[in-house]
mmCIF file of C-alpha atoms in Angstrom:
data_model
loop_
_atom_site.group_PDB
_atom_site.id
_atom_site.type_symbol
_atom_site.label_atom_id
_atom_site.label_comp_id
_atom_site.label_asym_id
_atom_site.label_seq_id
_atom_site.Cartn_x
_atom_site.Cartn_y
_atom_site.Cartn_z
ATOM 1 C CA UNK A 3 -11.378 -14.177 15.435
ATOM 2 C CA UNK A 4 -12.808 -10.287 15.892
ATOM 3 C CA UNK A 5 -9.964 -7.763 14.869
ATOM 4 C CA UNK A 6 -9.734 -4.679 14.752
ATOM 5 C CA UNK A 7 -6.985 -2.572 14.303
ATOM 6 C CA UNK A 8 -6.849 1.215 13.673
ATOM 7 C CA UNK A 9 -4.228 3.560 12.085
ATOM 8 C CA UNK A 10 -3.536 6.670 11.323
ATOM 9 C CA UNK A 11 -3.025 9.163 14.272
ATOM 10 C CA UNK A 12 -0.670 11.300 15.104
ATOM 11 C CA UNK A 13 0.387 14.958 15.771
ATOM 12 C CA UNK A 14 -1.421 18.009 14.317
ATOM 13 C CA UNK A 15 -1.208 21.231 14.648
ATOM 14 C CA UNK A 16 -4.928 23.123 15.600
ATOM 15 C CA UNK A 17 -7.380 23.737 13.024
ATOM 16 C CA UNK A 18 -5.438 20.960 10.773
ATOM 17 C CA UNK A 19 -7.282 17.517 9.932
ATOM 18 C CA UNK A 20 -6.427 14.303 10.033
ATOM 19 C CA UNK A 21 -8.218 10.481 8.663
ATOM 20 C CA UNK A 22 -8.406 7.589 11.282
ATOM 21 C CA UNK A 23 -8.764 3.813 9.911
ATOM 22 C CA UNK A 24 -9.837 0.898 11.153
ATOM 23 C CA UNK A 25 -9.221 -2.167 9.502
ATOM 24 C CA UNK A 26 -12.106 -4.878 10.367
ATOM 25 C CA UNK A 27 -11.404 -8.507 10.141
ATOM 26 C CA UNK A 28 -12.995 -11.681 11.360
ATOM 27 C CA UNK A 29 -16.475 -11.147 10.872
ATOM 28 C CA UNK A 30 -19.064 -9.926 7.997
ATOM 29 C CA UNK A 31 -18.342 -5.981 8.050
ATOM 30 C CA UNK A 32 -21.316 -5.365 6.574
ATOM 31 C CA UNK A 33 -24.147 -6.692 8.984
ATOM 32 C CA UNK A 34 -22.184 -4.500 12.015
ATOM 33 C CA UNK A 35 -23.140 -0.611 12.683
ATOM 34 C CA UNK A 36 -19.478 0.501 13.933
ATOM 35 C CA UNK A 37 -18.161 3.324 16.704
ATOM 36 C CA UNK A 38 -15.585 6.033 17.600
ATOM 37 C CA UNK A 39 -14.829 6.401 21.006
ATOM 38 C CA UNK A 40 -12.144 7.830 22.644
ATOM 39 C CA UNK A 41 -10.226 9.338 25.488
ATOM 40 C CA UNK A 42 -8.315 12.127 26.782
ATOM 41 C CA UNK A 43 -5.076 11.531 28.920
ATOM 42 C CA UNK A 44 -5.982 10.384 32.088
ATOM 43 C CA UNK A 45 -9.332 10.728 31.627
ATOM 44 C CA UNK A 46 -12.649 8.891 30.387
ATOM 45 C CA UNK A 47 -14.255 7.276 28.042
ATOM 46 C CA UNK A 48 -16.180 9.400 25.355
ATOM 47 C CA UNK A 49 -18.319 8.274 22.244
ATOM 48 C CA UNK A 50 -17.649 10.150 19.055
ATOM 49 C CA UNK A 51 -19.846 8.506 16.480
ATOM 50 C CA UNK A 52 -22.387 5.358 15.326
ATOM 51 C CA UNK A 53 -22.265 4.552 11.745
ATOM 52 C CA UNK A 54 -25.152 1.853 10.228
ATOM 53 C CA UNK A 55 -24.058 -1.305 8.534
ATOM 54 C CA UNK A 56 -24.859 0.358 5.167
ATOM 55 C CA UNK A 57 -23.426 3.615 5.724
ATOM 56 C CA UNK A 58 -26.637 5.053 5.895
ATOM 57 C CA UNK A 59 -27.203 6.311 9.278
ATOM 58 C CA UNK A 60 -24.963 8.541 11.127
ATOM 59 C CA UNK A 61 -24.757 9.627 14.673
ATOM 60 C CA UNK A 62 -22.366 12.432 16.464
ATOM 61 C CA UNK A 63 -21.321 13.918 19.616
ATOM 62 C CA UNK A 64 -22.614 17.391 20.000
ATOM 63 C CA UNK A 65 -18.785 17.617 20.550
ATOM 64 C CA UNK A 66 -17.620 16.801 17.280
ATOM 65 C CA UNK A 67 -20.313 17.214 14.711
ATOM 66 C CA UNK A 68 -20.247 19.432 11.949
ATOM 67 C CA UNK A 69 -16.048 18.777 12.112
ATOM 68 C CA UNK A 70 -16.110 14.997 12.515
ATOM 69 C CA UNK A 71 -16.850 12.555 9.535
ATOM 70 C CA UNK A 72 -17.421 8.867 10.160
ATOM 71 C CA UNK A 73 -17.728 6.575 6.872
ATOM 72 C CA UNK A 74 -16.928 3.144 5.890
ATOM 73 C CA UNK A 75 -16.220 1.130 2.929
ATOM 74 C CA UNK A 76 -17.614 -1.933 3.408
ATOM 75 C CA UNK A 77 -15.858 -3.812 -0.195
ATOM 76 C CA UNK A 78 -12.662 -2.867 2.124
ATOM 77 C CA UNK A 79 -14.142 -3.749 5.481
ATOM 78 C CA UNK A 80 -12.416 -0.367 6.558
ATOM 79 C CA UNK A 81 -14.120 1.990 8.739
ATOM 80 C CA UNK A 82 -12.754 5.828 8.421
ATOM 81 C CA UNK A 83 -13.160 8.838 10.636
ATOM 82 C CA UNK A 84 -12.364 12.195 9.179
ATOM 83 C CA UNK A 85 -11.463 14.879 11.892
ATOM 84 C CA UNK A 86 -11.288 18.607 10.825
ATOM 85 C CA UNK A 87 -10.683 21.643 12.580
ATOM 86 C CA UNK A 88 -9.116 20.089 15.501
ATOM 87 C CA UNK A 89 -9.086 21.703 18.316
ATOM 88 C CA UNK A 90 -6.260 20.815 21.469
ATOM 89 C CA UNK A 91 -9.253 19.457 23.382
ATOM 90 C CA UNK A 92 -9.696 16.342 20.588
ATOM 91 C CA UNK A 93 -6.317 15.044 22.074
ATOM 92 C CA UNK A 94 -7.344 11.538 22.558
ATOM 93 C CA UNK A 95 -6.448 7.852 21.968
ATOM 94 C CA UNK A 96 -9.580 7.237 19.420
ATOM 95 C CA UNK A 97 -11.159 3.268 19.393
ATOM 96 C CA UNK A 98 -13.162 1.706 16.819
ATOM 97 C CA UNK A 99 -15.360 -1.000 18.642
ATOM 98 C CA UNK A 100 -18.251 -3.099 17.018
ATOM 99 C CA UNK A 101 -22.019 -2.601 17.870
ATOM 100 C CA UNK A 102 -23.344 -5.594 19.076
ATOM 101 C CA UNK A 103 -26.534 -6.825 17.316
ATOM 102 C CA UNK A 104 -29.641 -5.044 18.243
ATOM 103 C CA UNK A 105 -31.386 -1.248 18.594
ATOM 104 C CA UNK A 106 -29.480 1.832 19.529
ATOM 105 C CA UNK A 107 -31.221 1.568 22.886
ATOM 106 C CA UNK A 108 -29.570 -1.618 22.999
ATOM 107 C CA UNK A 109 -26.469 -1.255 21.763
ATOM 108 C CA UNK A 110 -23.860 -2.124 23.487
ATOM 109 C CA UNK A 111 -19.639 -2.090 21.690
ATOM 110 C CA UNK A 112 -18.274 -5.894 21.597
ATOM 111 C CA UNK A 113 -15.160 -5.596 19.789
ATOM 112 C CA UNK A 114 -12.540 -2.895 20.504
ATOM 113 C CA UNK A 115 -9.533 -2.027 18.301
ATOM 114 C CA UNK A 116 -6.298 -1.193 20.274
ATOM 115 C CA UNK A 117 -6.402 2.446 19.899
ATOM 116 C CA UNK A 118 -4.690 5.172 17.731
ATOM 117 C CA UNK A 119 -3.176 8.626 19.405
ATOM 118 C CA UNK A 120 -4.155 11.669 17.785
ATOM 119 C CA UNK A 121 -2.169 14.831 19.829
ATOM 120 C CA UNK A 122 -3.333 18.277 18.581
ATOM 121 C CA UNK A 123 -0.442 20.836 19.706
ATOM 122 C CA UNK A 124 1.207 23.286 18.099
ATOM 123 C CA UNK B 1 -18.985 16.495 31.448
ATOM 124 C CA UNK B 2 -20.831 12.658 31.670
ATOM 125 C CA UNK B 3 -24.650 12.433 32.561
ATOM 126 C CA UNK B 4 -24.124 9.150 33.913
ATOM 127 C CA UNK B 5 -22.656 9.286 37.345
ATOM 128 C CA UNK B 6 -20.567 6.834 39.498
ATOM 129 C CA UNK B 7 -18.149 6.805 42.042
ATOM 130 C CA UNK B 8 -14.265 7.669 41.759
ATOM 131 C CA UNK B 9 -12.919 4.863 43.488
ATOM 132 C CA UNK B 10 -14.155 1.310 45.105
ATOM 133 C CA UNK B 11 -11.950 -0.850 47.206
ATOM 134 C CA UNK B 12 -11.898 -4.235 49.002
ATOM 135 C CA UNK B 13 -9.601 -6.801 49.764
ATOM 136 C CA UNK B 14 -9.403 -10.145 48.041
ATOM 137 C CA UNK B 15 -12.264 -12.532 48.204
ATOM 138 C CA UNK B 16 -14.448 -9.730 49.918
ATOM 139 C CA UNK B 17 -17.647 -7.756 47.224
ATOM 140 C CA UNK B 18 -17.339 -4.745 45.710
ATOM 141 C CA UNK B 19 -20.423 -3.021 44.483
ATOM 142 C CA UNK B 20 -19.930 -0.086 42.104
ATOM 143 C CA UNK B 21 -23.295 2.460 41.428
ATOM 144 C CA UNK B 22 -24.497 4.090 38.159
ATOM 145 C CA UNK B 23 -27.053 6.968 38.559
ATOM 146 C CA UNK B 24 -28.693 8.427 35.402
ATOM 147 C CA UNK B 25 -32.019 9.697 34.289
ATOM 148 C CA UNK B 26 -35.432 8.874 32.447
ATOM 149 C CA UNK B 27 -33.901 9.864 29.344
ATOM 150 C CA UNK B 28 -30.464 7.239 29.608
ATOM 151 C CA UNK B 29 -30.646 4.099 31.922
ATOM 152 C CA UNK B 30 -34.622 4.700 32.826
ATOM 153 C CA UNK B 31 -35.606 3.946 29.000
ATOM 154 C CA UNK B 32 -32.243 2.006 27.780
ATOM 155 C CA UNK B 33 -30.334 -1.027 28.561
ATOM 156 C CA UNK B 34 -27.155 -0.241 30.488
ATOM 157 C CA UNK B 35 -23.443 -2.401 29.816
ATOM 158 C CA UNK B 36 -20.358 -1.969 31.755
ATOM 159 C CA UNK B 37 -16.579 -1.867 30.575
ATOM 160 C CA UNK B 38 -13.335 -2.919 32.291
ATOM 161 C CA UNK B 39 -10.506 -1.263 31.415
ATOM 162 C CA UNK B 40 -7.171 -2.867 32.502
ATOM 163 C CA UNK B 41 -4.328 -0.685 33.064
ATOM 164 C CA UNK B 42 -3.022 0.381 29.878
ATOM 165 C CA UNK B 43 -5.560 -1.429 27.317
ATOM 166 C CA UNK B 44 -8.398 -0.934 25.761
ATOM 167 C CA UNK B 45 -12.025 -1.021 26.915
ATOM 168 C CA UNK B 46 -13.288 -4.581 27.159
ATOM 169 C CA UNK B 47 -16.882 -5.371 27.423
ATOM 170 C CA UNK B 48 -18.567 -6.372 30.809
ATOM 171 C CA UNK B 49 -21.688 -6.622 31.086
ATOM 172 C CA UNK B 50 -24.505 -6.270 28.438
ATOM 173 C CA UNK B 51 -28.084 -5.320 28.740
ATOM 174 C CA UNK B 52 -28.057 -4.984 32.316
ATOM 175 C CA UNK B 53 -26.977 -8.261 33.233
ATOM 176 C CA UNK B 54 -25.650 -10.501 30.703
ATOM 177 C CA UNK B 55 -22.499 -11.597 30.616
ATOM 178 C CA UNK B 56 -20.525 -12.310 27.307
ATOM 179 C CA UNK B 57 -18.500 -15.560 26.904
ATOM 180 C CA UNK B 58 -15.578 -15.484 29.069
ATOM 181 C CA UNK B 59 -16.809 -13.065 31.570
ATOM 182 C CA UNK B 60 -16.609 -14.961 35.105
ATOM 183 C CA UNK B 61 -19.811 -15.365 37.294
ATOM 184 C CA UNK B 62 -18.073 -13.109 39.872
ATOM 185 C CA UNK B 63 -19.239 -10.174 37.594
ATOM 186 C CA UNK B 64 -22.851 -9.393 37.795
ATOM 187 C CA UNK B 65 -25.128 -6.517 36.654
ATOM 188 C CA UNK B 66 -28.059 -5.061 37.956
ATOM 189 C CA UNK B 67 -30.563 -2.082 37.302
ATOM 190 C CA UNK B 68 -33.523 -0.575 38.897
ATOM 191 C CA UNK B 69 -35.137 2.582 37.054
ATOM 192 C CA UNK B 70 -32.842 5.475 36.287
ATOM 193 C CA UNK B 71 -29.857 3.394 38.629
ATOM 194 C CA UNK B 72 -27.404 0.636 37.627
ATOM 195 C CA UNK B 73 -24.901 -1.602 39.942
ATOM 196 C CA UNK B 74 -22.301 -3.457 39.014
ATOM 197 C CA UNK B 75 -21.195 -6.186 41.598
ATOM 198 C CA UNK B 76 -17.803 -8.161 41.824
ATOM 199 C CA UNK B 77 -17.780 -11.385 44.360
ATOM 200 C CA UNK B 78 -14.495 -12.406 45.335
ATOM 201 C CA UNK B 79 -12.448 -10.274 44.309
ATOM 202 C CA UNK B 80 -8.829 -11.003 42.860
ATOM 203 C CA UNK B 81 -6.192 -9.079 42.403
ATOM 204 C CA UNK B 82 -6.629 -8.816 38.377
ATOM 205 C CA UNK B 83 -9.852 -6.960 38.949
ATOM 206 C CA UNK B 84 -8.197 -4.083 39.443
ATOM 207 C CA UNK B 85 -9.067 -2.098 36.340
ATOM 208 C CA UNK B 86 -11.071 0.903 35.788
ATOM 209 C CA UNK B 87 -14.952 0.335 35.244
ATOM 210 C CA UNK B 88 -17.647 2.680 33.084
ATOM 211 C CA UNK B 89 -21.104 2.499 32.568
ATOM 212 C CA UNK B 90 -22.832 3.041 29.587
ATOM 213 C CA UNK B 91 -25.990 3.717 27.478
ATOM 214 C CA UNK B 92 -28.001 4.807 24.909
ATOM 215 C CA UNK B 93 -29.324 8.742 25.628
ATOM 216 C CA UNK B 94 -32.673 9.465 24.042
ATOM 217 C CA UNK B 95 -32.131 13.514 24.848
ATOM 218 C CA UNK B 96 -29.315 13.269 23.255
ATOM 219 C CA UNK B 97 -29.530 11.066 20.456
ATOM 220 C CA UNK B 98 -26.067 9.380 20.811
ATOM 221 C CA UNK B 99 -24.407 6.732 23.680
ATOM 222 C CA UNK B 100 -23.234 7.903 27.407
ATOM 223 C CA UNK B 101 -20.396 7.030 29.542
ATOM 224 C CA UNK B 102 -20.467 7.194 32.873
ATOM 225 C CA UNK B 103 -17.471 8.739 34.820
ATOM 226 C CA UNK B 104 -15.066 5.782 35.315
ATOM 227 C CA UNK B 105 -14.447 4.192 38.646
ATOM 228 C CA UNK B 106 -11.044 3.014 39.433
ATOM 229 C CA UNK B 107 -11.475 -0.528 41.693
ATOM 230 C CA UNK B 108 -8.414 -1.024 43.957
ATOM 231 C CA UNK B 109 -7.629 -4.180 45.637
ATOM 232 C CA UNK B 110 -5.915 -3.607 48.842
#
């Protein structure tokens, strides 16, 4: 069975940082590019980030690169996303979800973790 | 602010069709598959539909997917009360090099 489960939120003040994991179990971590999506209080869904099977290829939102990290460590089927200067507006519940099989232009997220609250707020 | 477009809200009463619309452009829907999520109050995201109109193990038949150039649909036959869920659209955007949303629409069953 397809688990994920993800860890690591919480409050933080603005301009702090904070590391997001998601712990992958159930299937060969490897083979699967992995995402970050989240969403804002009563509001919708948003993706954050792509990450290849080997690590090798990363994507962002214009809204979070150049402060977001995504990496994973595949001996520890963990996937990570580092968030730095974090701004009130990152306020989300953040999901790791699998990439199904296939191109980016096919890619579609099969697998979704529960969630994890991050709350920037002074 | 989403470049993939659908309504707020869709209602219908049990057993009746609900059709929900997905506009986007050249760059999104018109050169990518499109899938659809279900969110249930309170969970996470589940997946829908896939590549337009595939439907992953479990789905029901009462879910289908459809898309014609830069639009998507998603229709739901017979409704039941459990469908009520929030429902987003999604692709890949070549512009901008990383995966859409659309805006959510919140189906109601009366």
């Amino acid at each position: 069975e397809v688990q994920l489960v993800e860890s690591g939120g919480g409050l933080v003040q603005p301009g702090g940082s904070l590391k997001l994991s998601c712990a992958a179990s159930g299937f060969t971590f490897s083979t699967y590019t992995m995402t970050w999506v989240r969403q804002a209080p009563g509001k919708g869904l948003e993706w954050v980030s792509y990450i290849s099977g080997s690590g090798g290829s990363t994507y962002y939102a214009d809204s979070v690169k150049g402060r977001f990290s995504i990496s994973r460590d595949n001996s520890k089927n963990t996937l990570y996303l580092q968030m730095n200067s974090l701004k009130a507006e990152d306020t989300a519940v953040y999901y790791c979800a699998r990439v199904g099989l296939g191109t980016f232009r096919s890619s579609f997220f099969d697998y979704w973790g529960q969630g994890t609250l991050v709350t920037v707020s002074s | 602010q989403s470049v993939l477009t659908q309504p707020p809200s869709a209602s219908g009463t049990p057993g009746q069709r609900v059709s929900i619309s997905c506009s986007g452009s050249s760059s999104n829907i018109g050169s990518s598959t499109v899938n659809w999520y279900q969110q249930l109050p309170g969970t996470a995201p589940k997946l829908l539909i896939y590549s337009n109109n595939q439907r992953p193990s479990g789905v029901p038949d009462r879910f289908s997917g459809s898309k014609s150039g830069t639009s998507a649909s998603l229709a739901i036959s017979g409704l039941q009360s459990e469908d009520e869920a929030d429902y987003y659209c999604a692709a890949w955007d070549d512009s901008l090099n990383g995966y859409v949303f659309g805006t959510g629409t919140k189906v109601t069953v009366l």
